[in-house]
Amino acid sequence: MEDTVLVVNCGSSSLKLALFDNQHRKLVSALAERLGQSDAFAHIDGQEGTIPLDAGAGHDQALDTLVTAFRDVGLMTTAPSAIGHRVVHGGETFHEAVLIDGDVLKAIESCAGLAPLHNPVNLSGIRATLAQFPDVPQTAVFDTAFHQTLPRRAFLYALPEAWYRDWGIRRYGFHGTSHAFMASEAARLLGKTPATTSVISAHLGNGCSITAIRDGISVDTSMGLTPLEGLVMGTRSGDVDPGLFDFLRSKGIAADEVHRVLNQESGLLGLSGQTNDMRSLCELADHGHEPSQTAIDVFCFRLARYVGAMMASLSQLDALVFTGGIGENSPRIREETIRHLKLTGFELSRDLNIHHGQFSDGHIESPDSRFPVLVIPTNEELVIAREAARLAGSDIQA
Ligand code: ADP
């Protein structure tokens, strides 16, 4: 049996697994959902039906069940040679992916205060995987690590300095694995090296963020202390006036309720009153549903403002890059965003924007555009698999 790498991504109530072969080809992926609830279940891509899990099953049982299912269908006859974990918050401790040992586990735990919804579940996934595969080298790949190069002027909030010193309140940034992949893929498509390539990378999925990357290094990004800041997202508000908390308190709404609404009931869902799903919003808008068109307008305008803001960190721009479910699949969102950016010299080709999938080089700009505009599918799992293979020193191509 050839070497394989297992990638583990734990959300608060979900577990995603992906298994890669030694050529970086994905062999299979699987998902367990509704963990901790009475109707937890798992599903292996490409197989019919779902696998029921015990009521209240946690990440450990989901992992056990899925690994057994992989073995049953002959996909994991031996243990993987490396395992990579997505970890949301690495604070200021982790600037790159690391092999997991006792000290690393403690350090991830100590970052949990910065990401109370994410790091504890990431840790439970790591612990479950360590119990299942105690002899396999395991690597943590952090969403925040790529942004540890932000200069102070970009990561500091204009708050009392002691809040940063004592509590670590600063901008950390997220989606780093995806933005790093965009930087290297853009360089490849442009025939350049990552170290000489500067891009603005817009990752637009359920969560959305945008990053300025100068000569391969992250120098500004839209998400902050938490993944709530910045762009309009599926259910997250992105930027709001912090005075909102005091105003709503005067209306009798407690801070934890404001927090919940900003995270779960705002963004595209809040504005449209219908859905957080961009594809559905586009359909609703086409049928004359005005709040859905408004949600799209606010989304695109905020994004365009941030493209402009990111230019303040760059002295040259090799490409603006779109990725994520929305960025990769929605010509309309790309077009409506770029329309706001005429003054900066961005111009799209109507045809390439709609049909870019038929061309391999990802370019969608018109010949008159001052800068290239690229569509690049993100692949965070592949980056995690590569990092895990590299740090484990396995035979898999790094
Ligand atoms: P996640 O952040 O959960 O990984 P994705 O990157 O898969 O999310 O992005 C999901 C978003 O992409 C949803 O809002 C979905 O509607 C949107 N999307 C996918 N395909 C299209 C499309 N053809 N047009 C517009 N939006 C799309």
XYZ file of C-alpha atoms and ligand atoms in Angstrom:
425
model
C 0.000 0.000 0.000
C 1.374 3.383 -0.979
C 1.889 6.321 1.374
C -1.176 8.404 2.107
C -1.816 11.645 3.992
C -4.980 12.210 6.008
C -6.284 15.771 6.390
C -8.553 16.489 9.363
C -10.713 19.626 9.638
C -12.928 19.916 12.723
C -15.702 22.515 12.967
C -17.848 23.071 16.051
C -20.322 20.348 15.025
C -18.600 18.787 12.014
C -15.572 16.736 11.027
C -14.182 16.667 7.488
C -11.613 14.098 6.377
C -9.694 13.955 3.102
C -7.229 11.241 2.102
C -4.480 11.988 -0.454
C -2.135 9.589 -2.264
C 1.602 10.177 -2.739
C 0.967 12.176 -5.925
C -1.315 14.634 -4.066
C -4.413 13.154 -5.650
C -7.457 13.076 -3.427
C -8.554 9.457 -2.939
C -11.664 10.139 -0.905
C -13.272 12.686 1.373
C -15.918 12.354 4.044
C -17.962 14.536 6.334
C -19.638 14.007 9.709
C -22.277 16.556 10.637
C -24.509 17.551 13.541
C -21.995 16.189 16.025
C -23.159 16.488 19.628
C -26.797 16.424 18.477
C -29.357 13.639 18.415
C -29.278 13.269 14.621
C -25.521 13.095 13.993
C -24.538 11.332 10.767
C -21.604 10.793 8.422
C -21.257 10.576 4.655
C -18.470 9.406 2.355
C -18.232 11.276 -0.964
C -19.238 9.150 -3.911
C -21.111 6.608 -1.803
C -24.865 6.395 -1.545
C -26.638 7.030 1.731
C -25.392 8.192 5.087
C -23.789 6.404 8.036
C -25.774 6.974 11.246
C -23.806 7.965 14.344
C -24.908 7.531 17.971
C -27.018 10.372 19.357
C -24.655 12.979 20.767
C -21.628 11.432 18.985
C -18.535 13.617 19.252
C -15.483 14.126 17.031
C -13.779 10.974 18.369
C -16.656 8.665 17.462
C -17.075 10.311 14.056
C -13.373 9.830 13.329
C -13.497 6.207 14.459
C -16.547 5.490 12.289
C -15.148 7.171 9.170
C -11.703 5.550 9.466
C -13.405 2.152 9.839
C -15.551 2.920 6.790
C -12.429 3.917 4.771
C -10.835 0.607 5.801
C -13.965 -1.379 4.891
C -13.903 -0.043 1.336
C -10.165 -0.746 1.008
C -9.053 2.888 1.048
C -6.966 2.790 4.202
C -5.453 -0.662 4.560
C -2.523 0.747 6.530
C -2.183 3.821 8.721
C -1.501 7.074 6.814
C 2.151 8.135 6.765
C 1.267 11.681 7.831
C -1.741 13.532 9.230
C -2.454 17.263 8.861
C -4.882 19.227 11.009
C -6.447 22.579 10.282
C -6.164 24.733 13.401
C -7.934 28.084 13.362
C -5.891 30.217 15.774
C -2.156 30.095 16.313
C -1.980 33.516 18.013
C 1.497 35.062 17.820
C 3.086 31.718 18.690
C 2.832 29.974 15.327
C 4.259 31.544 12.163
C 4.146 28.305 10.181
C 2.906 24.735 10.315
C 4.474 22.580 13.048
C 4.720 18.916 14.016
C 2.434 18.296 16.978
C 3.965 17.352 20.337
C 2.975 17.972 23.967
C 4.268 21.563 23.921
C 2.404 22.364 20.708
C -0.818 20.982 22.187
C -0.364 23.238 25.247
C 0.324 26.258 23.038
C -2.791 25.605 20.928
C -4.745 25.320 24.168
C -3.367 28.651 25.336
C -4.611 30.300 22.101
C -8.144 29.005 22.823
C -9.116 32.256 24.565
C -8.706 33.992 21.181
C -10.872 31.424 19.353
C -13.168 29.819 21.931
C -15.481 28.359 19.275
C -12.709 26.858 17.158
C -9.494 25.883 18.951
C -11.135 23.552 21.521
C -12.808 21.542 18.711
C -9.590 21.528 16.684
C -7.872 20.121 19.779
C -10.495 17.433 20.279
C -9.975 16.363 16.644
C -6.208 16.208 17.187
C -6.606 14.199 20.409
C -9.012 11.749 18.760
C -6.606 11.288 15.842
C -3.604 10.841 18.153
C -5.513 8.120 20.024
C -6.381 6.392 16.736
C -2.909 6.757 15.131
C -0.401 7.223 17.989
C 2.645 6.466 15.804
C 1.855 8.719 12.836
C 3.511 12.182 12.704
C 0.819 14.847 12.919
C 1.068 18.456 11.809
C -0.942 21.545 12.770
C -1.567 24.064 9.974
C -2.863 27.411 11.273
C -5.347 29.762 9.557
C -3.533 32.698 11.158
C 0.106 31.719 10.445
C 0.410 33.267 6.950
C -0.626 36.666 8.358
C 2.045 36.758 11.068
C 4.114 38.883 8.661
C 1.662 41.822 8.911
C 3.538 45.009 9.891
C 2.567 46.649 13.199
C 0.768 49.474 11.408
C -1.535 46.893 9.828
C -2.105 44.581 12.790
C -2.549 47.138 15.595
C -5.952 48.577 16.409
C -5.992 52.170 17.632
C -6.764 51.038 21.183
C -4.864 51.398 24.469
C -1.528 49.671 23.877
C -1.950 47.670 27.105
C -4.913 45.842 25.555
C -2.536 44.419 22.955
C 0.293 43.784 25.420
C -1.825 42.186 28.151
C -4.588 40.492 26.193
C -3.248 40.085 22.659
C -5.978 42.277 21.134
C -4.730 42.871 17.566
C -5.618 41.897 14.031
C -4.594 38.258 13.346
C -6.356 37.474 10.041
C -7.704 34.088 8.913
C -8.056 31.960 5.739
C -4.239 32.144 5.628
C -3.881 28.680 4.063
C -6.119 29.707 1.162
C -4.460 33.113 0.666
C -0.997 31.500 0.701
C -2.161 29.006 -1.933
C -3.539 31.889 -4.056
C -0.195 33.681 -3.893
C 1.723 30.636 -5.117
C -0.835 29.630 -7.760
C -1.024 33.190 -9.103
C 2.777 33.270 -9.362
C 2.719 29.961 -11.260
C 0.030 31.193 -13.675
C 1.892 34.458 -14.246
C 5.194 32.639 -14.852
C 6.825 34.299 -11.848
C 8.237 33.174 -8.507
C 6.105 33.664 -5.365
C 8.846 35.839 -3.838
C 8.466 38.407 -6.626
C 4.672 38.266 -6.973
C 2.240 40.729 -5.377
C -1.479 40.018 -5.428
C -4.741 40.972 -3.781
C -6.482 37.715 -2.904
C -10.269 37.678 -2.290
C -11.500 34.461 -0.643
C -15.301 34.554 -0.932
C -17.103 31.564 0.588
C -19.451 31.446 3.556
C -16.688 33.321 5.325
C -15.041 36.056 3.252
C -11.695 37.803 3.563
C -9.277 39.726 1.385
C -5.493 39.935 1.729
C -2.737 42.086 0.282
C 0.299 39.920 -0.489
C 3.532 41.754 -1.277
C 6.339 39.641 -2.763
C 4.676 36.491 -1.433
C 4.154 37.878 2.075
C 0.851 38.855 3.727
C 0.957 42.599 4.534
C -2.714 43.423 5.200
C -5.925 41.475 5.607
C -9.568 42.196 6.315
C -10.317 39.787 9.174
C -9.101 40.854 12.596
C -9.023 39.623 16.179
C -11.798 37.246 15.127
C -13.174 36.149 11.742
C -16.042 38.657 12.147
C -14.257 41.770 10.862
C -14.105 42.995 7.274
C -16.185 41.908 4.306
C -19.901 41.065 4.279
C -20.229 37.266 4.708
C -22.968 34.627 4.611
C -24.266 35.235 8.139
C -21.529 37.516 9.534
C -21.811 41.297 9.395
C -18.184 42.158 8.746
C -17.330 45.755 9.766
C -19.802 47.640 11.931
C -19.460 50.712 14.124
C -18.359 49.466 17.582
C -20.728 52.145 18.972
C -23.466 49.703 17.981
C -22.958 47.713 21.193
C -23.725 50.722 23.399
C -26.665 51.805 21.246
C -28.216 48.333 21.394
C -27.574 48.110 25.137
C -29.744 51.226 25.489
C -32.461 49.240 23.694
C -32.124 46.423 26.252
C -30.179 44.051 24.016
C -27.319 42.316 25.857
C -23.798 42.027 24.422
C -24.000 38.253 23.944
C -27.205 38.646 21.913
C -25.541 41.301 19.722
C -22.593 38.936 19.271
C -24.927 36.117 18.213
C -26.797 38.286 15.717
C -23.579 39.713 14.234
C -22.229 36.186 13.707
C -25.307 34.162 12.816
C -28.090 36.429 11.589
C -26.330 39.214 9.714
C -24.424 39.432 6.428
C -26.258 38.225 3.320
C -28.869 36.482 5.482
C -29.606 39.566 7.562
C -29.851 41.931 4.597
C -31.963 39.641 2.395
C -34.099 38.181 5.186
C -34.048 34.977 3.106
C -30.771 33.117 2.822
C -27.016 33.234 3.349
C -26.465 31.356 0.075
C -25.212 33.605 -2.730
C -26.442 31.372 -5.543
C -29.989 31.451 -4.120
C -29.728 35.218 -3.616
C -28.803 35.716 -7.273
C -31.861 33.672 -8.295
C -34.129 35.598 -5.923
C -32.772 38.919 -7.239
C -33.412 37.762 -10.822
C -37.039 37.204 -9.820
C -37.317 40.769 -8.558
C -36.716 40.197 -4.826
C -35.323 43.611 -3.910
C -33.793 42.789 -0.502
C -31.733 40.064 -2.213
C -30.413 42.565 -4.774
C -29.661 44.943 -1.895
C -27.668 42.199 -0.129
C -25.673 41.628 -3.342
C -25.111 45.391 -3.752
C -23.784 45.803 -0.202
C -21.600 42.678 -0.572
C -19.991 43.887 -3.829
C -19.567 47.499 -2.757
C -17.868 46.505 0.523
C -15.614 44.131 -1.381
C -14.665 46.833 -3.903
C -13.869 49.267 -1.067
C -11.557 46.664 0.433
C -9.801 46.021 -2.884
C -9.025 49.744 -2.911
C -7.896 49.623 0.728
C -5.550 46.699 0.057
C -3.801 48.719 -2.672
C -2.456 51.038 0.051
C -0.122 48.197 1.130
C 1.334 47.441 -2.301
C 3.773 49.218 -4.591
C 3.031 46.925 -7.511
C 0.111 44.612 -8.293
C 0.520 41.496 -10.431
C -3.118 40.357 -10.132
C -6.400 40.560 -8.290
C -7.424 36.971 -7.523
C -10.916 35.616 -6.813
C -11.467 32.301 -5.024
C -13.929 30.442 -2.719
C -17.409 29.226 -3.699
C -18.579 32.737 -4.668
C -15.288 34.013 -6.063
C -14.810 30.947 -8.275
C -18.392 30.503 -9.469
C -20.143 33.837 -9.713
C -19.388 36.005 -12.791
C -22.091 38.385 -11.563
C -20.411 39.103 -8.221
C -17.036 39.567 -9.911
C -18.559 41.915 -12.475
C -20.592 43.965 -9.982
C -17.495 44.349 -7.785
C -15.130 45.356 -10.569
C -17.689 47.871 -11.874
C -16.983 49.970 -8.728
C -13.251 49.913 -9.458
C -13.093 51.668 -12.836
C -11.014 54.515 -11.433
C -8.309 52.086 -10.321
C -8.058 50.659 -13.837
C -9.615 47.188 -13.440
C -11.621 46.033 -16.488
C -13.122 42.595 -17.041
C -13.623 40.771 -20.315
C -17.311 39.890 -20.383
C -16.646 36.614 -22.192
C -13.697 35.485 -20.118
C -15.538 36.349 -16.909
C -18.416 34.087 -17.890
C -16.429 31.304 -19.551
C -13.153 31.309 -17.644
C -13.632 27.640 -16.764
C -12.915 26.745 -20.391
C -9.505 28.407 -20.256
C -6.718 27.027 -18.158
C -4.888 30.213 -17.307
C -7.605 31.759 -15.092
C -7.408 35.276 -16.650
C -10.698 37.212 -16.873
C -9.466 40.798 -17.448
C -9.976 42.713 -20.694
C -6.957 43.802 -22.765
C -7.524 47.365 -21.480
C -7.323 46.422 -17.816
C -4.440 47.986 -15.921
C -4.046 44.785 -13.872
C -4.675 41.080 -14.508
C -7.707 39.556 -12.755
C -7.572 35.802 -12.076
C -10.023 33.125 -10.933
C -8.214 30.337 -9.090
C -9.912 27.432 -7.298
C -8.653 27.248 -3.727
C -7.483 23.963 -2.245
C -6.806 24.294 1.456
C -6.860 20.530 2.000
C -4.054 20.063 -0.513
C -1.892 22.688 1.227
C -2.466 20.965 4.576
C -1.603 17.563 3.029
C 1.607 18.982 1.518
C 2.669 20.583 4.793
C 1.937 17.375 6.730
C 3.956 15.294 4.224
C 6.836 17.779 4.248
C 7.113 17.937 8.042
C 6.705 14.161 8.423
C 9.536 13.705 5.911
C 7.439 11.088 4.131
C 8.005 9.868 0.575
C 5.059 11.897 -0.587
C 6.059 14.735 -2.903
C 6.101 17.920 -0.832
P -17.286 27.522 2.728
O -16.765 28.843 3.204
O -18.318 26.940 3.631
O -16.205 26.546 2.274
P -17.800 27.784 -0.115
O -16.429 28.267 -0.448
O -18.217 26.449 -0.601
O -18.130 27.897 1.417
O -18.821 28.893 -0.718
C -20.185 28.786 -0.509
C -20.847 29.963 -1.211
O -20.555 29.905 -2.615
C -22.374 29.938 -1.075
O -22.845 31.245 -0.781
C -22.797 29.503 -2.450
O -24.081 29.948 -2.799
C -21.743 30.201 -3.294
N -21.771 29.702 -4.679
C -21.439 28.487 -5.142
N -21.673 28.421 -6.479
C -22.189 29.640 -6.851
C -22.634 30.215 -8.088
N -22.639 29.518 -9.208
N -23.085 31.490 -8.066
C -23.102 32.209 -6.923
N -22.681 31.729 -5.744
C -22.240 30.458 -5.698
